[in-house]
Coordinates of C-alpha atoms and ligand atoms in Angstrom, one line a residue:
M1 CA 58.6 -30.9 -86.6
S2 CA 57.7 -32.9 -83.4
S3 CA 57.7 -31.1 -80.1
L4 CA 58.0 -32.2 -76.5
R5 CA 56.2 -30.8 -73.4
V6 CA 56.9 -32.0 -69.9
L7 CA 53.7 -33.6 -68.5
I8 CA 55.1 -35.2 -65.3
G9 CA 58.5 -34.1 -64.0
A10 CA 61.2 -36.5 -62.8
D11 CA 60.8 -35.3 -59.1
Q12 CA 57.1 -35.9 -59.3
I13 CA 57.5 -39.4 -60.7
H14 CA 60.1 -40.2 -58.0
T15 CA 57.9 -39.1 -55.2
R16 CA 54.8 -41.0 -56.5
I17 CA 56.9 -44.2 -57.1
Q18 CA 58.1 -44.0 -53.3
E19 CA 54.5 -43.9 -52.3
L20 CA 53.6 -46.9 -54.5
G21 CA 56.5 -48.8 -53.0
A22 CA 55.2 -48.1 -49.4
E23 CA 51.7 -49.2 -50.5
I24 CA 53.1 -52.5 -51.9
D25 CA 55.1 -53.1 -48.8
R26 CA 51.8 -52.9 -46.7
D27 CA 49.9 -55.3 -49.0
Y28 CA 52.8 -57.9 -49.3
P29 CA 54.5 -57.8 -45.9
Q30 CA 56.1 -61.2 -46.6
G31 CA 57.4 -61.4 -50.1
P32 CA 59.1 -62.4 -52.2
V33 CA 57.0 -60.5 -54.9
Y34 CA 57.6 -61.5 -58.4
L35 CA 57.8 -58.2 -60.3
I36 CA 57.2 -58.9 -63.9
A37 CA 58.2 -56.0 -66.3
I38 CA 56.7 -55.8 -69.7
L39 CA 59.6 -55.1 -72.0
K40 CA 60.9 -52.6 -72.9
G41 CA 58.8 -49.6 -71.6
A42 CA 58.4 -50.8 -68.0
C43 CA 62.1 -51.2 -67.2
F44 CA 62.6 -47.8 -65.9
F45 CA 59.6 -48.0 -63.7
L46 CA 60.5 -51.5 -62.4
A47 CA 63.9 -50.4 -61.4
D48 CA 62.6 -47.5 -59.4
L49 CA 59.7 -49.4 -58.0
A50 CA 61.8 -52.3 -56.8
R51 CA 64.1 -50.0 -55.0
A52 CA 61.1 -48.1 -53.4
M53 CA 60.0 -51.4 -51.8
K54 CA 61.3 -53.0 -48.6
T55 CA 59.5 -56.3 -49.2
P56 CA 61.8 -58.8 -51.0
A57 CA 61.3 -58.7 -54.8
R58 CA 62.3 -60.8 -57.6
I59 CA 62.7 -59.4 -61.0
E60 CA 61.5 -61.0 -64.2
F61 CA 60.8 -59.8 -67.7
I62 CA 58.2 -60.7 -70.4
G63 CA 58.0 -59.4 -73.9
I64 CA 54.7 -58.3 -75.5
S65 CA 54.3 -56.7 -78.7
S66 CA 51.1 -54.8 -79.5
Y67 CA 52.2 -51.7 -81.1
G68 CA 53.9 -51.2 -84.4
K69 CA 55.6 -47.9 -85.3
G70 CA 52.6 -45.7 -84.9
Q71 CA 50.8 -44.0 -82.0
T72 CA 47.9 -46.4 -82.1
S73 CA 47.7 -50.1 -81.2
S74 CA 47.6 -52.5 -84.0
G75 CA 45.2 -54.6 -82.0
E76 CA 47.4 -57.7 -82.3
V77 CA 49.1 -58.9 -79.2
R78 CA 52.2 -61.3 -79.5
L79 CA 54.4 -62.8 -76.8
T80 CA 57.9 -62.0 -77.9
K81 CA 59.8 -63.1 -74.8
D82 CA 58.4 -65.6 -72.2
L83 CA 59.4 -65.8 -68.4
D84 CA 62.4 -67.8 -67.5
V85 CA 60.8 -69.2 -64.3
S86 CA 57.6 -70.7 -63.0
I87 CA 55.3 -68.3 -61.2
E88 CA 53.1 -71.0 -59.7
G89 CA 52.2 -70.3 -56.0
H90 CA 53.8 -67.0 -56.0
D91 CA 52.6 -63.4 -55.5
V92 CA 53.0 -61.8 -59.0
L93 CA 52.9 -58.1 -59.7
V94 CA 52.9 -57.2 -63.4
V95 CA 54.7 -53.9 -64.0
E96 CA 53.5 -51.8 -66.9
D97 CA 54.5 -48.4 -68.3
I98 CA 51.0 -47.4 -69.4
V99 CA 47.7 -48.9 -69.6
D100 CA 45.8 -47.5 -72.7
T101 CA 43.2 -49.7 -74.5
G102 CA 43.8 -52.5 -72.1
V103 CA 44.3 -55.0 -75.0
T104 CA 47.9 -55.9 -74.0
L105 CA 47.1 -56.4 -70.2
T106 CA 43.9 -58.5 -70.9
Y107 CA 45.9 -60.8 -73.0
L108 CA 48.8 -61.1 -70.6
M109 CA 46.7 -61.5 -67.4
K110 CA 44.9 -64.4 -69.2
V111 CA 48.3 -66.1 -70.0
L112 CA 49.7 -65.6 -66.5
A113 CA 46.5 -66.6 -64.7
Q114 CA 46.7 -70.0 -66.3
R115 CA 50.1 -70.5 -64.6
K116 CA 48.5 -70.5 -61.2
P117 CA 50.2 -67.7 -59.3
K118 CA 49.1 -67.2 -55.6
S119 CA 48.1 -63.7 -56.5
L120 CA 48.2 -61.6 -59.6
R121 CA 48.0 -57.7 -59.7
V122 CA 49.1 -54.9 -61.9
A123 CA 51.2 -51.8 -61.2
T124 CA 51.3 -49.2 -63.9
L125 CA 53.1 -45.9 -64.0
L126 CA 50.5 -44.3 -66.2
D127 CA 46.9 -45.0 -67.0
K128 CA 44.9 -43.4 -69.8
P129 CA 41.4 -44.6 -68.9
E130 CA 39.5 -42.6 -71.6
R131 CA 40.9 -45.0 -74.2
R132 CA 39.9 -48.4 -72.6
Q133 CA 38.4 -50.9 -74.8
R134 CA 38.8 -53.8 -72.4
P135 CA 38.1 -53.7 -68.6
V136 CA 41.2 -54.4 -66.7
E137 CA 41.7 -54.2 -63.0
V138 CA 44.8 -52.0 -62.2
H139 CA 45.7 -52.2 -58.5
Y140 CA 48.5 -49.6 -58.3
V141 CA 48.4 -46.5 -60.6
G142 CA 51.1 -43.8 -60.6
F143 CA 49.3 -41.2 -62.6
R144 CA 46.1 -41.0 -64.5
I145 CA 46.6 -38.9 -67.6
P146 CA 44.3 -37.6 -70.4
D147 CA 44.3 -39.0 -73.9
Q148 CA 47.5 -37.8 -75.1
F149 CA 50.6 -39.6 -76.6
V150 CA 53.4 -39.6 -74.1
V151 CA 57.0 -40.5 -74.2
G152 CA 59.9 -40.6 -71.8
F153 CA 60.7 -42.6 -68.6
G154 CA 60.7 -45.7 -70.6
L155 CA 57.9 -44.8 -73.1
D156 CA 58.8 -44.6 -76.8
Y157 CA 57.7 -43.4 -80.1
A158 CA 59.2 -45.7 -82.7
E159 CA 61.9 -46.7 -80.1
D160 CA 62.9 -43.1 -79.5
Y161 CA 62.8 -41.0 -76.3
R162 CA 62.8 -43.8 -73.8
N163 CA 65.7 -42.3 -71.9
L164 CA 64.0 -38.9 -71.2
K165 CA 63.9 -38.3 -67.4
D166 CA 60.4 -36.7 -67.6
V167 CA 57.1 -38.0 -69.1
C168 CA 56.5 -35.7 -72.0
V169 CA 53.6 -35.2 -74.4
L170 CA 54.8 -35.7 -78.0
S171 CA 53.0 -33.8 -80.7
E172 CA 53.8 -33.7 -84.3
Ligands
LIG201 P1 47.3 -51.1 -74.7 O1 47.2 -52.6 -75.1 O2 46.5 -50.3 -75.7 O3 46.7 -50.9 -73.2 O4 48.7 -50.6 -74.9 C1 49.7 -50.6 -73.9 C2 51.0 -50.5 -74.5 O5 50.9 -49.5 -75.6 C3 51.9 -49.8 -73.5 O6 52.7 -50.8 -72.9 C4 52.8 -49.0 -74.4 O7 53.9 -49.7 -74.9 C5 51.9 -48.6 -75.5 N1 51.4 -47.2 -75.4 C6 50.1 -46.9 -75.1 N2 50.0 -45.5 -75.0 C7 51.2 -45.0 -75.3 C8 51.7 -43.6 -75.2 O8 51.0 -42.7 -74.9 N3 53.0 -43.6 -75.4 C9 53.9 -44.7 -75.7 N4 53.4 -45.9 -75.7 C10 52.1 -46.1 -75.5
LIG202 MG1 54.6 -51.4 -73.3

């Protein structure tokens, strides 16, 4: 039997995202900022973050696959859906649900940097720094969490639980 325990409640998530939006507004007073969400987990965070910002934003999606059906990374990263637009000369903010080993972001940042954006930063809802294998610079972090497998607010376990309002610890 698997069990769920609320780690970060919906209200707390909402409040923190408003703060991040204000911080991003200060850092990019002009816009547009290209918000690139990594499918599928970051969609919920992207939708709330974009609405927490006053700076004009453009919304794009990129698909990356690094996890199979388990709770640990397979170590392989694949681009499953590319951007539909050029990001050359634009301010780009990669929006991620969680940074874990850093393998996914290391790969993606290399791919995106080659496309010559004006600036390239990362916003993540969650950060699990204990598990980092590759150093990645993350500019905007919602919450630092301990090394536990979490689901909800976009995060899944084998495609389940994404639509939970809270971030929950899943234990089996
Ligand atoms: P990384 O390449 O190890 O940093 O993995 C990042 C990706 O792994 C995230 O975008 C998630 O899709 C997935 N992931 C890492 N930790 C968790 C977790 O605790 N719950 C659900 N997905 C996770
Ligand atoms: Mg992901």
